[in-house]
Backbone as numpy.savetxt, mean C-alpha at the origin, in Angstrom:
# Nx Ny Nz CAx CAy CAz Cx Cy Cz
8.40 -4.22 17.72 8.19 -2.86 17.25 8.67 -2.74 15.80
7.96 -1.98 15.03 8.29 -1.78 13.61 9.68 -1.14 13.46
10.25 -1.31 12.30 11.52 -0.67 11.97 11.20 0.72 11.43
11.43 1.72 12.24 11.18 3.12 11.87 12.51 3.84 11.94
12.94 4.43 10.82 14.27 5.04 10.78 14.23 6.44 10.19
14.90 7.35 10.89 15.16 8.69 10.37 16.33 8.56 9.41
16.27 9.28 8.29 17.36 9.24 7.31 17.55 10.63 6.73
18.78 11.05 6.63 19.12 12.38 6.09 18.31 13.48 6.77
18.12 13.34 8.07 17.42 14.34 8.86 15.90 14.29 8.75
15.34 13.30 8.06 13.88 13.23 7.88 13.34 12.00 8.60
12.38 12.24 9.47 11.73 11.18 10.24 10.38 10.86 9.60
10.03 9.59 9.45 8.69 9.26 8.94 7.61 9.86 9.83
6.47 10.17 9.24 5.33 10.71 9.97 4.15 9.76 9.77
3.57 9.36 10.89 2.48 8.40 10.85 1.25 9.02 11.50
0.11 8.95 10.80 -1.13 9.55 11.29 -1.72 8.82 12.47
-2.92 9.24 12.84 -3.63 8.69 14.00 -4.26 7.35 13.67
-4.35 6.51 14.71 -5.10 5.26 14.66 -4.60 4.31 13.56
-3.27 4.22 13.42 -2.67 3.34 12.42 -2.14 2.07 13.09
-2.18 0.97 12.36 -1.51 -0.26 12.79 -0.28 -0.44 11.92
0.87 -0.60 12.58 2.13 -0.85 11.89 2.68 -2.17 12.44
2.80 -3.19 11.60 3.29 -4.50 12.05 4.74 -4.40 12.53
5.10 -5.33 13.42 6.43 -5.29 14.04 7.57 -5.37 13.04
7.40 -6.07 11.93 8.52 -6.20 11.00 8.32 -5.39 9.72
7.41 -4.43 9.75 7.30 -3.47 8.65 8.48 -2.50 8.79
8.99 -2.02 7.66 10.10 -1.07 7.67 9.64 0.22 7.01
9.78 1.33 7.74 9.40 2.65 7.23 10.60 3.56 7.46
11.16 4.06 6.36 12.44 4.77 6.43 12.34 6.11 5.71
12.81 7.18 6.37 13.01 8.47 5.72 11.75 9.25 5.46
11.67 9.80 4.26 10.64 10.77 3.89 9.33 10.07 3.51
8.66 9.55 4.54 7.40 8.85 4.36 6.36 9.52 5.24
5.22 9.87 4.65 4.10 10.44 5.40 2.90 9.53 5.18
2.34 9.03 6.29 1.21 8.12 6.26 0.03 8.82 6.91
-1.14 8.79 6.27 -2.33 9.42 6.79 -2.93 8.68 7.98
-4.16 9.03 8.32 -4.87 8.43 9.45 -5.53 7.11 9.05
-5.71 6.25 10.05 -6.46 4.99 9.91 -5.86 4.05 8.87
-4.54 4.06 8.75 -3.86 3.19 7.79 -3.34 1.94 8.48
-3.01 0.95 7.66 -2.37 -0.25 8.19 -1.22 -0.64 7.26
-0.09 -0.92 7.89 1.11 -1.33 7.19 1.43 -2.72 7.73
1.30 -3.74 6.90 1.30 -5.13 7.36 2.69 -5.75 7.33
2.75 -7.01 7.69 3.99 -7.74 7.92 4.89 -7.78 6.68
6.14 -7.41 6.92 7.14 -7.46 5.86 7.03 -6.37 4.83
6.13 -5.42 5.00 6.01 -4.30 4.06 7.22 -3.38 4.24
7.68 -2.80 3.13 8.82 -1.88 3.15 8.41 -0.59 2.46
8.51 0.53 3.18 8.24 1.86 2.63 9.54 2.63 2.77
10.29 2.72 1.68 11.64 3.25 1.74 11.70 4.62 1.08
11.52 5.65 1.89 11.58 7.02 1.42 12.98 7.58 1.54
13.94 6.87 0.99 15.33 7.30 1.13 15.79 8.21 0.01
15.28 8.01 -1.21 15.77 8.81 -2.33 14.75 9.81 -2.84
13.51 9.67 -2.44 12.44 10.63 -2.77 11.24 10.30 -1.89
10.26 11.21 -1.82 9.16 11.05 -0.87 8.16 9.94 -1.23
7.52 9.46 -0.16 6.37 8.57 -0.26 5.25 9.23 0.54
4.11 9.44 -0.11 2.96 10.09 0.53 1.75 9.17 0.43
1.16 8.87 1.58 0.04 7.94 1.65 -1.14 8.64 2.31
-2.31 8.53 1.70 -3.52 9.17 2.21 -4.10 8.45 3.42
-5.39 8.62 3.63 -6.11 8.04 4.76 -6.77 6.72 4.37
-6.89 5.83 5.36 -7.59 4.55 5.19 -6.95 3.69 4.11
-5.62 3.71 4.08 -4.85 2.94 3.10 -4.27 1.72 3.81
-4.28 0.58 3.13 -3.61 -0.60 3.67 -2.52 -1.03 2.69
-1.33 -1.22 3.26 -0.18 -1.71 2.50 0.03 -3.12 3.04
-0.31 -4.12 2.24 -0.38 -5.48 2.74 0.99 -6.17 2.79
0.98 -7.35 3.36 2.19 -8.12 3.65 3.11 -8.22 2.43
4.38 -7.89 2.65 5.39 -8.05 1.62 5.43 -6.99 0.54
4.54 -6.02 0.60 4.54 -4.96 -0.42 5.76 -4.06 -0.25
6.23 -3.50 -1.37 7.38 -2.60 -1.35 7.00 -1.30 -2.06
7.27 -0.17 -1.39 7.10 1.16 -1.98 8.46 1.83 -2.00
8.88 2.29 -3.18 10.17 2.94 -3.34 10.08 3.87 -4.54
11.17 4.61 -4.83 11.16 5.60 -5.91 12.51 5.61 -6.62
12.56 6.37 -7.71 13.85 6.67 -8.36 14.41 7.94 -7.75
15.71 7.99 -7.59 16.38 9.14 -6.99 16.05 10.42 -7.76
15.32 11.30 -7.11 14.97 12.63 -7.63 14.21 12.58 -8.96
13.63 11.43 -9.31 12.92 11.33 -10.59 11.48 10.88 -10.46
11.12 10.29 -9.32 9.73 9.86 -9.15 9.41 9.87 -7.67
8.13 9.96 -7.34 7.65 9.88 -5.97 6.50 8.88 -5.94
6.24 8.35 -4.76 5.05 7.52 -4.57 4.00 8.40 -3.93
2.84 8.48 -4.58 1.69 9.21 -4.04 0.50 8.27 -4.09
-0.13 8.06 -2.94 -1.29 7.18 -2.85 -2.42 7.96 -2.21
-3.60 7.92 -2.85 -4.77 8.65 -2.36 -5.40 7.98 -1.15
-6.69 8.20 -0.96 -7.45 7.65 0.16 -8.15 6.36 -0.26
-8.40 5.50 0.74 -9.18 4.27 0.53 -8.56 3.38 -0.54
-7.27 3.10 -0.36 -6.51 2.30 -1.32 -6.01 1.03 -0.62
-6.04 -0.08 -1.35 -5.42 -1.33 -0.91 -4.27 -1.64 -1.85
-3.09 -1.84 -1.28 -1.93 -2.30 -2.04 -1.72 -3.74 -1.60
-1.99 -4.69 -2.50 -2.05 -6.11 -2.18 -0.72 -6.72 -1.79
-0.82 -7.94 -1.26 0.34 -8.71 -0.83 1.39 -8.78 -1.94
2.63 -8.49 -1.58 3.78 -8.58 -2.49 3.69 -7.67 -3.71
2.86 -6.67 -3.67 2.82 -5.70 -4.77 4.02 -4.75 -4.65
4.39 -4.15 -5.77 5.45 -3.15 -5.80 4.88 -1.87 -6.39
5.05 -0.77 -5.65 4.70 0.55 -6.16 6.02 1.32 -6.20
6.55 1.49 -7.40 7.87 2.13 -7.54 7.70 3.46 -8.25
7.57 4.52 -7.44 7.50 5.86 -8.00 6.25 6.14 -8.80
5.14 5.48 -8.47 3.89 5.67 -9.19 2.93 6.54 -8.38
1.98 7.13 -9.08 0.91 7.92 -8.46 -0.38 7.10 -8.53
-0.99 6.90 -7.38 -2.20 6.09 -7.28 -3.30 6.97 -6.70
-4.44 7.04 -7.39 -5.56 7.86 -6.94 -6.26 7.25 -5.74
-7.49 7.69 -5.50 -8.32 7.18 -4.41 -9.25 6.09 -4.92
-9.71 5.26 -3.98 -10.61 4.14 -4.32 -9.97 3.24 -5.37
-8.76 2.79 -5.05 -7.99 1.94 -5.97 -7.61 0.66 -5.24
-7.65 -0.44 -5.97 -7.14 -1.72 -5.50 -5.97 -2.12 -6.39
-4.81 -2.27 -5.79 -3.63 -2.77 -6.49 -3.51 -4.23 -6.07
-3.74 -5.14 -6.99 -3.81 -6.56 -6.68 -2.50 -7.17 -6.23
-2.61 -8.37 -5.67 -1.44 -9.09 -5.17 -0.41 -9.28 -6.28
0.84 -8.97 -5.96 1.93 -9.17 -6.90 1.96 -8.22 -8.08
1.07 -7.24 -8.11 1.09 -6.26 -9.20 2.32 -5.37 -9.06
2.74 -4.79 -10.18 3.89 -3.89 -10.18 3.48 -2.61 -10.90
3.67 -1.48 -10.20 3.42 -0.16 -10.78 4.76 0.54 -10.89
5.18 0.84 -12.11 6.51 1.41 -12.34 6.51 2.94 -12.27
7.71 3.49 -12.34 7.93 4.93 -12.13 7.08 5.80 -13.05
6.50 6.82 -12.43 5.71 7.85 -13.09 4.45 7.30 -13.77
4.06 6.08 -13.44 2.75 5.59 -13.88 1.69 6.35 -13.11
0.57 6.62 -13.75 -0.52 7.39 -13.15 -1.77 6.51 -13.14
-2.16 6.08 -11.93 -3.32 5.23 -11.74 -4.45 6.12 -11.22
-5.53 6.30 -11.99 -6.58 7.24 -11.58 -7.49 6.67 -10.49
-8.30 7.54 -9.91 -9.33 7.13 -8.97 -10.19 6.03 -9.58
-10.77 5.19 -8.69 -11.77 4.21 -9.10 -11.23 3.20 -10.12
-10.06 2.65 -9.79 -9.39 1.72 -10.69 -8.97 0.47 -9.93
-8.98 -0.65 -10.62 -8.47 -1.91 -10.08 -7.35 -2.40 -10.99
-6.20 -2.69 -10.38 -5.09 -3.31 -11.08 -5.08 -4.77 -10.63
-5.28 -5.69 -11.55 -5.42 -7.10 -11.21 -4.12 -7.67 -10.65
-4.27 -8.77 -9.92 -3.11 -9.48 -9.38 -2.15 -9.82 -10.51
-0.86 -9.56 -10.27 0.18 -9.90 -11.23 0.33 -8.96 -12.41
-0.51 -7.95 -12.51 -0.41 -7.01 -13.63 0.83 -6.14 -13.48
1.36 -5.67 -14.61 2.51 -4.77 -14.60 2.13 -3.51 -15.37
2.11 -2.38 -14.65 1.84 -1.09 -15.28 3.20 -0.45 -15.55
3.49 -0.22 -16.82 4.80 0.26 -17.23 5.05 1.71 -16.84
6.32 2.09 -16.81 6.71 3.47 -16.51 6.01 4.44 -17.44
5.61 5.57 -16.89 4.99 6.68 -17.61 3.60 6.38 -18.17
3.02 5.23 -17.84 1.66 4.92 -18.31 0.67 5.86 -17.65
-0.26 6.37 -18.42 -1.34 7.23 -17.92 -2.65 6.50 -18.19
-3.19 5.87 -17.15 -4.37 5.04 -17.31 -5.65 5.85 -17.19
-6.72 5.34 -17.78 -8.07 5.83 -17.55 -8.69 4.93 -16.49
-9.75 5.39 -15.78 -10.38 4.53 -14.78 -10.88 3.24 -15.42
-10.70 2.13 -14.67 -11.15 0.84 -15.16 -10.46 -0.29 -14.43
-10.54 -1.47 -15.03 -9.87 -2.65 -14.52 -8.78 -3.02 -15.51
-7.57 -3.26 -15.00 -6.40 -3.56 -15.83 -5.80 -4.90 -15.42
-5.36 -5.66 -16.42 -4.74 -6.96 -16.16 -3.66 -7.21 -17.21
-2.74 -8.11 -16.89 -1.74 -8.56 -17.86 -0.41 -7.87 -17.74
0.49 -8.31 -18.62 1.85 -7.77 -18.71 2.13 -7.46 -20.17
2.24 -6.21 -20.55 1.93 -5.04 -19.73 0.42 -4.93 -19.50
0.05 -4.21 -18.46 -1.36 -4.09 -18.09 -2.16 -3.41 -19.20
-3.30 -4.01 -19.51 -4.24 -3.47 -20.50 -5.61 -3.39 -19.85
-6.42 -2.41 -20.28 -7.76 -2.29 -19.75 -8.59 -3.49 -20.21
-9.25 -4.14 -19.21 -10.13 -5.26 -19.53 -11.59 -4.92 -19.23
-11.78 -3.81 -18.53 -13.14 -3.34 -18.25 -13.09 -1.84 -18.04
-14.01 -1.12 -18.68 -14.04 0.33 -18.53 -14.46 0.72 -17.12
-14.08 1.93 -16.76 -14.37 2.44 -15.43 -15.86 2.60 -15.17
-16.22 2.47 -13.90 -17.60 2.67 -13.47 -17.60 3.00 -11.99
-18.71 3.50 -11.54 -18.86 3.80 -10.12 -18.71 2.51 -9.29
-19.19 1.39 -9.84 -19.12 0.12 -9.13 -17.67 -0.33 -8.89
-16.80 -0.06 -9.85 -15.39 -0.43 -9.68 -14.79 0.34 -8.53
-15.03 1.63 -8.47 -14.53 2.45 -7.36 -15.09 2.00 -6.03
-16.38 1.67 -6.01 -17.00 1.20 -4.77 -16.43 -0.14 -4.33
-16.14 -1.01 -5.28 -15.55 -2.31 -4.96 -14.17 -2.12 -4.33
-13.36 -1.26 -4.90 -12.03 -0.99 -4.35 -12.15 -0.37 -2.96
-13.10 0.54 -2.79 -13.29 1.18 -1.49 -13.75 0.17 -0.43
-14.62 -0.77 -0.82 -15.07 -1.82 0.10 -13.89 -2.69 0.55
-12.99 -2.97 -0.38 -11.81 -3.76 -0.02 -11.00 -3.02 1.05
-10.78 -1.74 0.86 -10.04 -0.95 1.84 -10.79 -0.89 3.17
-12.12 -0.82 3.14 -12.92 -0.79 4.37 -12.76 -2.09 5.15
-12.64 -3.22 4.44 -12.40 -4.49 5.12 -11.11 -4.44 5.92
-10.10 -3.83 5.36 -8.83 -3.72 6.08 -8.93 -2.76 7.26
-9.87 -1.84 7.23 -10.10 -0.99 8.41 -10.55 -1.88 9.58
-11.40 -2.85 9.30 -11.87 -3.77 10.33 -10.70 -4.61 10.85
-9.91 -5.16 9.95 -8.77 -5.99 10.37 -7.80 -5.18 11.23
-7.55 -3.95 10.82 -6.65 -3.07 11.57 -7.15 -2.90 13.00
-8.45 -2.71 13.16 -9.02 -2.54 14.50 -8.85 -3.79 15.35
-8.97 -4.98 14.73 -8.70 -6.20 15.48 -7.31 -6.15 16.10
-6.33 -5.74 15.30 -4.95 -5.72 15.76 -4.71 -4.61 16.78
-5.38 -3.49 16.62 -5.22 -2.42 17.61 -5.91 -2.76 18.93
-7.02 -3.50 18.87 -7.84 -3.76 20.06 -7.45 -5.02 20.82
-7.08 -6.09 20.13 -6.92 -7.36 20.85 -5.65 -8.12 20.51
-4.73 -7.49 19.88 -3.48 -8.09 19.45 -2.60 -8.34 20.66
-2.05 -9.55 20.77 -1.23 -9.87 21.91 -0.13 -10.86 21.49
1.09 -10.53 21.84 2.20 -11.44 21.55 2.12 -12.65 22.46
2.51 -13.79 21.93 2.57 -15.02 22.72 3.92 -15.68 22.49
4.26 -16.62 23.35 5.50 -17.37 23.20 5.21 -18.71 22.53
6.25 -19.39 22.13 6.09 -20.73 21.57 5.44 -21.64 22.61
5.83 -21.46 23.86 5.24 -22.27 24.92 3.73 -22.06 25.01
3.29 -20.82 24.80 1.84 -20.53 24.81 1.12 -21.30 23.72
1.81 -21.57 22.63 1.20 -22.21 21.47 1.35 -23.72 21.47
2.15 -24.23 22.36 2.39 -25.67 22.42 1.20 -26.34 23.09
0.67 -27.32 22.43 -0.47 -28.05 22.96 -0.04 -28.84 24.19
-0.79 -28.70 25.24 -0.51 -29.46 26.46 -1.00 -30.89 26.29
-0.14 -31.87 26.65 -0.50 -33.29 26.53 -1.17 -33.77 27.80
């Protein structure tokens, strides 16, 4: 079972039809929309300020969402993928966004709808981006925004909707003995 903790009188709220991995940690003032997936080793720590996640969002393995004490919040729109080992620290992320693997979004950064943040990119604190594709350290626009970019990000999130359903429908724990090849 996932690590779900009430903190300072606030219990996390999780929407309908969500998959939460057994070792995901969700603490405090966290609200997750419907049809989301929170994968293995993900940490959503709403201890010092709120974390708000829309619908059809996937927070992939090892990702961390956190904030600055009373100075920033995490807000994520609908149809968003936060890639493996990404960090969203007090940033605002629009809808139809892909945050690539290992990307870092710093406090009060504003990521608009229909945007892709490339793997390993770092969006600095207080950055206000225009829609497009961003890469590098610090992240710079490498391609202007388009409807296709938003659709690509949304398709990525839709893929995770399928994976989530696999885990909700046919997921089953096994023992080491179950996995040991019989001689």
